[in-house]
Short mmCIF file of N, CA, C and O in Angstrom, two decimals:
data_model
loop_
_atom_site.label_atom_id
_atom_site.label_comp_id
_atom_site.label_asym_id
_atom_site.label_seq_id
_atom_site.Cartn_x
_atom_site.Cartn_y
_atom_site.Cartn_z
N UNK A 1254 0.50 -1.75 0.13
CA UNK A 1254 0.44 -0.05 -0.08
C UNK A 1254 1.13 0.94 0.64
O UNK A 1254 1.99 1.60 0.99
N UNK A 1255 0.50 2.08 -0.92
CA UNK A 1255 1.25 3.80 -0.85
C UNK A 1255 0.18 4.92 0.00
O UNK A 1255 -0.59 4.62 -0.75
N UNK A 1256 0.70 5.45 0.83
CA UNK A 1256 -0.31 6.29 0.97
C UNK A 1256 0.56 7.66 1.45
O UNK A 1256 1.90 7.77 0.86
N UNK A 1257 -0.21 8.50 0.28
CA UNK A 1257 0.95 9.99 0.58
C UNK A 1257 -0.65 11.55 1.59
O UNK A 1257 -1.83 10.93 1.02
N UNK A 1258 0.25 12.04 1.76
CA UNK A 1258 -1.13 12.77 2.47
C UNK A 1258 -0.87 14.05 1.58
O UNK A 1258 0.57 14.28 1.36
N UNK A 1259 -1.90 14.57 1.05
CA UNK A 1259 -1.77 15.42 0.52
C UNK A 1259 -1.90 17.11 1.14
O UNK A 1259 -2.61 17.01 2.31
N UNK A 1260 -1.25 17.67 0.25
CA UNK A 1260 -1.62 19.29 1.00
C UNK A 1260 -3.35 20.35 0.69
O UNK A 1260 -2.84 19.97 -0.44
N UNK A 1261 -3.48 20.20 2.36
CA UNK A 1261 -5.15 20.72 1.90
C UNK A 1261 -5.42 22.43 1.90
O UNK A 1261 -5.80 22.39 3.04
N UNK A 1262 -4.58 22.97 2.29
CA UNK A 1262 -4.35 24.24 2.25
C UNK A 1262 -5.58 24.93 1.95
O UNK A 1262 -6.10 25.96 2.29
N UNK A 1263 -5.59 24.65 0.93
CA UNK A 1263 -6.95 24.67 -0.52
C UNK A 1263 -7.46 24.67 -1.14
O UNK A 1263 -6.83 22.93 -1.44
N UNK A 1264 -9.06 24.39 -1.58
CA UNK A 1264 -9.22 23.30 -2.48
C UNK A 1264 -8.59 22.69 -3.39
O UNK A 1264 -9.04 22.37 -4.40
N UNK A 1265 -8.18 24.59 -4.22
CA UNK A 1265 -7.14 24.14 -5.25
C UNK A 1265 -6.22 23.27 -4.83
O UNK A 1265 -6.54 22.26 -6.24
N UNK A 1266 -5.35 22.76 -3.93
CA UNK A 1266 -4.62 22.36 -3.86
C UNK A 1266 -5.19 20.96 -4.51
O UNK A 1266 -4.63 19.80 -4.47
N UNK A 1267 -5.90 20.31 -3.20
CA UNK A 1267 -6.45 18.78 -3.17
C UNK A 1267 -7.34 18.52 -4.39
O UNK A 1267 -6.89 17.66 -5.39
N UNK A 1268 -7.62 19.97 -5.36
CA UNK A 1268 -8.94 19.44 -6.72
C UNK A 1268 -6.96 19.42 -7.63
O UNK A 1268 -6.95 18.22 -8.44
N UNK A 1269 -6.09 20.12 -7.71
CA UNK A 1269 -4.86 19.64 -8.44
C UNK A 1269 -3.83 18.16 -8.16
O UNK A 1269 -3.85 17.44 -9.38
N UNK A 1270 -4.30 17.93 -6.56
CA UNK A 1270 -3.96 16.50 -7.11
C UNK A 1270 -4.92 15.50 -7.45
O UNK A 1270 -3.54 14.14 -7.68
N UNK A 1271 -5.58 15.64 -7.31
CA UNK A 1271 -6.23 14.39 -7.53
C UNK A 1271 -6.41 14.68 -8.60
O UNK A 1271 -6.56 13.47 -9.99
N UNK A 1272 -6.27 15.90 -9.49
CA UNK A 1272 -6.53 15.89 -11.58
C UNK A 1272 -5.07 15.08 -12.13
O UNK A 1272 -4.76 15.22 -12.78
N UNK A 1273 -3.62 14.86 -11.06
CA UNK A 1273 -2.87 14.48 -11.42
C UNK A 1273 -2.74 13.65 -11.45
O UNK A 1273 -2.14 12.56 -11.94
N UNK A 1274 -3.18 12.75 -11.37
CA UNK A 1274 -3.74 11.42 -10.55
C UNK A 1274 -5.08 10.54 -11.39
O UNK A 1274 -5.22 9.38 -11.67
N UNK A 1275 -5.46 12.04 -12.52
CA UNK A 1275 -6.52 10.88 -13.64
C UNK A 1275 -7.35 11.53 -13.67
O UNK A 1275 -8.63 11.01 -13.82
N UNK A 1276 -8.14 12.09 -11.54
CA UNK A 1276 -9.27 12.75 -11.53
C UNK A 1276 -10.17 13.94 -12.90
O UNK A 1276 -9.46 14.50 -13.45
N UNK A 1277 -11.37 13.58 -13.03
CA UNK A 1277 -11.62 14.42 -13.87
C UNK A 1277 -12.38 15.70 -13.35
O UNK A 1277 -12.06 15.49 -11.95
N UNK A 1278 -12.31 16.55 -13.95
CA UNK A 1278 -12.22 17.83 -13.99
C UNK A 1278 -13.26 18.22 -12.24
O UNK A 1278 -13.24 18.45 -11.08
N UNK A 1279 -14.35 18.37 -12.35
CA UNK A 1279 -16.19 18.00 -12.01
C UNK A 1279 -15.97 17.51 -10.60
O UNK A 1279 -15.49 17.34 -9.51
N UNK A 1280 -15.64 16.27 -10.98
CA UNK A 1280 -15.97 15.32 -9.80
C UNK A 1280 -14.94 15.82 -8.57
O UNK A 1280 -14.42 15.39 -7.24
N UNK A 1281 -12.72 15.67 -9.07
CA UNK A 1281 -12.04 15.93 -8.25
C UNK A 1281 -12.37 17.45 -7.63
O UNK A 1281 -12.11 17.76 -6.31
N UNK A 1282 -13.05 19.11 -9.06
CA UNK A 1282 -13.91 20.25 -7.57
C UNK A 1282 -14.64 19.50 -6.33
O UNK A 1282 -14.31 20.21 -5.31
N UNK A 1283 -15.51 18.53 -7.16
CA UNK A 1283 -16.57 18.46 -5.57
C UNK A 1283 -15.94 17.56 -4.64
O UNK A 1283 -15.88 17.84 -3.24
N UNK A 1284 -15.16 16.58 -4.45
CA UNK A 1284 -14.19 16.28 -3.94
C UNK A 1284 -13.89 16.75 -2.57
O UNK A 1284 -13.04 17.54 -1.72
N UNK A 1285 -12.74 18.34 -3.45
CA UNK A 1285 -11.93 18.56 -2.92
C UNK A 1285 -12.70 20.04 -2.46
O UNK A 1285 -12.06 20.49 -0.55
N UNK A 1286 -13.58 20.19 -2.47
CA UNK A 1286 -14.50 21.60 -1.57
C UNK A 1286 -15.63 20.55 -0.76
O UNK A 1286 -15.51 21.52 0.19
N UNK A 1287 -15.08 19.33 -1.17
CA UNK A 1287 -16.01 19.08 0.73
C UNK A 1287 -15.20 18.37 1.18
O UNK A 1287 -15.87 17.48 2.60
N UNK A 1288 -13.97 18.58 1.58
CA UNK A 1288 -13.00 17.65 1.79
C UNK A 1288 -12.97 17.84 3.09
O UNK A 1288 -12.21 19.46 2.90
N UNK A 1289 -12.48 17.52 4.35
CA UNK A 1289 -12.03 18.80 5.43
C UNK A 1289 -10.74 18.39 5.61
O UNK A 1289 -10.32 17.84 5.16
N UNK A 1290 -10.98 18.08 7.37
CA UNK A 1290 -9.50 18.32 7.78
C UNK A 1290 -8.35 17.24 7.33
O UNK A 1290 -7.68 17.96 7.77
N UNK A 1291 -8.67 16.65 6.82
CA UNK A 1291 -7.96 15.18 6.53
C UNK A 1291 -7.60 14.59 5.27
O UNK A 1291 -8.92 13.82 5.16
N UNK A 1292 -6.45 14.43 4.32
CA UNK A 1292 -7.08 13.99 3.02
C UNK A 1292 -5.16 13.60 2.78
O UNK A 1292 -4.26 14.05 2.58
N UNK A 1293 -5.85 12.26 2.67
CA UNK A 1293 -5.15 10.98 1.94
C UNK A 1293 -5.05 10.49 0.57
O UNK A 1293 -6.76 9.76 0.14
N UNK A 1294 -4.10 10.13 -0.24
CA UNK A 1294 -4.24 9.00 -1.35
C UNK A 1294 -3.75 7.90 -0.94
O UNK A 1294 -2.56 7.74 -0.70
N UNK A 1295 -4.00 6.88 -0.74
CA UNK A 1295 -3.86 5.39 -0.95
C UNK A 1295 -3.65 4.67 -2.28
O UNK A 1295 -4.74 5.01 -3.02
N UNK A 1296 -2.88 4.55 -2.52
CA UNK A 1296 -2.36 3.99 -3.95
C UNK A 1296 -2.29 2.21 -4.11
O UNK A 1296 -1.64 2.04 -2.59
N UNK A 1297 -1.60 1.73 -4.93
CA UNK A 1297 -2.09 0.54 -4.34
C UNK A 1297 -2.33 -0.57 -3.41
O UNK A 1297 -1.31 -1.38 -2.85
N UNK A 1298 -3.62 -0.18 -2.65
CA UNK A 1298 -3.86 -1.12 -2.34
C UNK A 1298 -5.16 -2.29 -2.97
O UNK A 1298 -5.01 -2.12 -3.85
N UNK A 1299 -5.10 -2.96 -2.29
CA UNK A 1299 -5.66 -4.70 -2.81
C UNK A 1299 -7.20 -3.90 -2.81
O UNK A 1299 -7.78 -3.80 -2.08
N UNK A 1300 -8.43 -4.75 -3.50
CA UNK A 1300 -9.56 -4.99 -3.02
C UNK A 1300 -10.16 -5.09 -1.73
O UNK A 1300 -10.39 -4.48 -1.80
N UNK A 1301 -9.41 -6.24 -1.20
CA UNK A 1301 -10.26 -6.78 -0.23
C UNK A 1301 -9.63 -5.12 0.89
O UNK A 1301 -10.92 -4.78 1.62
N UNK A 1302 -8.66 -4.40 0.56
CA UNK A 1302 -8.07 -3.34 2.24
C UNK A 1302 -9.31 -2.59 0.79
O UNK A 1302 -10.12 -1.67 2.17
N UNK A 1303 -9.67 -2.06 0.31
CA UNK A 1303 -10.29 -1.13 -0.50
C UNK A 1303 -11.83 -0.70 0.18
O UNK A 1303 -11.97 0.04 0.37
N UNK A 1304 -11.86 -2.04 0.38
CA UNK A 1304 -13.31 -2.86 0.77
C UNK A 1304 -13.55 -2.47 2.21
O UNK A 1304 -14.59 -1.92 2.32
N UNK A 1305 -12.54 -3.14 2.95
CA UNK A 1305 -12.09 -2.60 4.26
C UNK A 1305 -12.58 -1.31 5.39
O UNK A 1305 -13.10 -0.67 5.92
N UNK A 1306 -11.56 -0.26 4.12
CA UNK A 1306 -11.89 1.20 3.80
C UNK A 1306 -13.16 2.14 3.64
O UNK A 1306 -13.51 2.86 4.70
N UNK A 1307 -14.20 1.65 2.90
CA UNK A 1307 -14.89 1.59 2.45
C UNK A 1307 -15.96 1.07 3.58
O UNK A 1307 -16.87 2.30 4.34
N UNK A 1308 -16.09 0.26 4.40
CA UNK A 1308 -16.92 -0.30 5.15
C UNK A 1308 -16.56 0.61 7.29
O UNK A 1308 -17.47 0.81 7.39
N UNK A 1309 -15.28 1.02 6.55
CA UNK A 1309 -14.71 1.71 8.21
C UNK A 1309 -15.22 3.04 7.53
O UNK A 1309 -16.34 3.57 8.84
N UNK A 1310 -15.21 3.59 6.75
CA UNK A 1310 -15.69 4.97 6.51
C UNK A 1310 -17.08 5.02 6.88
O UNK A 1310 -17.51 6.20 7.29
N UNK A 1311 -18.15 4.23 6.20
CA UNK A 1311 -19.13 4.69 6.01
C UNK A 1311 -19.94 4.29 7.57
O UNK A 1311 -21.11 5.29 8.01
N UNK A 1312 -19.41 3.54 9.07
CA UNK A 1312 -19.44 3.81 10.17
C UNK A 1312 -18.55 4.60 10.27
O UNK A 1312 -19.27 5.67 11.87
N UNK A 1313 -17.86 5.25 10.40
CA UNK A 1313 -16.85 6.54 11.30
C UNK A 1313 -17.55 7.26 10.49
O UNK A 1313 -17.17 8.44 11.02
N UNK A 1314 -17.97 7.99 9.51
CA UNK A 1314 -18.80 9.42 8.71
C UNK A 1314 -17.39 9.53 8.00
O UNK A 1314 -17.58 11.03 8.01
N UNK A 1315 -16.67 9.47 7.39
CA UNK A 1315 -15.77 10.04 6.95
C UNK A 1315 -15.68 9.70 4.70
O UNK A 1315 -16.90 8.31 5.39
N UNK A 1316 -16.28 10.36 4.46
CA UNK A 1316 -16.01 10.08 3.23
C UNK A 1316 -14.67 9.08 2.79
O UNK A 1316 -12.91 9.71 2.72
N UNK A 1317 -15.60 8.37 1.56
CA UNK A 1317 -13.98 7.58 1.38
C UNK A 1317 -14.01 7.44 -0.14
O UNK A 1317 -15.57 7.28 -0.74
N UNK A 1318 -13.42 8.00 -0.62
CA UNK A 1318 -13.79 8.31 -2.94
C UNK A 1318 -12.92 6.96 -3.35
O UNK A 1318 -11.71 6.84 -2.92
N UNK A 1319 -13.22 6.37 -4.33
CA UNK A 1319 -12.72 4.98 -4.36
C UNK A 1319 -13.28 4.98 -5.74
O UNK A 1319 -14.18 5.72 -6.59
N UNK A 1320 -12.03 4.12 -7.27
CA UNK A 1320 -12.92 4.51 -7.69
C UNK A 1320 -11.50 5.45 -8.98
O UNK A 1320 -11.45 5.89 -8.84
N UNK A 1321 -11.24 4.88 -10.34
CA UNK A 1321 -10.45 5.54 -11.50
C UNK A 1321 -10.52 6.95 -11.54
O UNK A 1321 -11.75 7.02 -11.78
N UNK A 1322 -10.43 8.02 -11.62
CA UNK A 1322 -11.23 9.37 -12.15
C UNK A 1322 -11.96 9.79 -11.32
O UNK A 1322 -12.67 10.77 -11.61
N UNK A 1323 -12.51 9.61 -9.97
CA UNK A 1323 -13.71 9.85 -9.37
C UNK A 1323 -14.84 8.70 -9.54
O UNK A 1323 -16.20 9.71 -8.86
N UNK A 1324 -14.88 8.64 -10.35
CA UNK A 1324 -15.62 7.69 -10.54
C UNK A 1324 -16.01 6.16 -9.84
O UNK A 1324 -14.81 5.44 -9.37
N UNK A 1325 -17.57 6.07 -9.89
CA UNK A 1325 -18.01 4.55 -8.93
C UNK A 1325 -17.88 3.88 -9.19
O UNK A 1325 -17.84 3.52 -10.50
#
């Protein structure tokens, strides 16, 4: 698993980081403007790890975005 903390000083910084990883413009902007305190990018995770994070997010009230380019 590869974990990268994203600079979240501004929504534009988050949008740019997501766009640099293939997110489409509008989903990247919506994600960037809706995120708050902590934003991390997880890459090279297994399907089981992804599913576990999604389940944890649902229980914890955290937004877990998945999919290539911000698509579900």
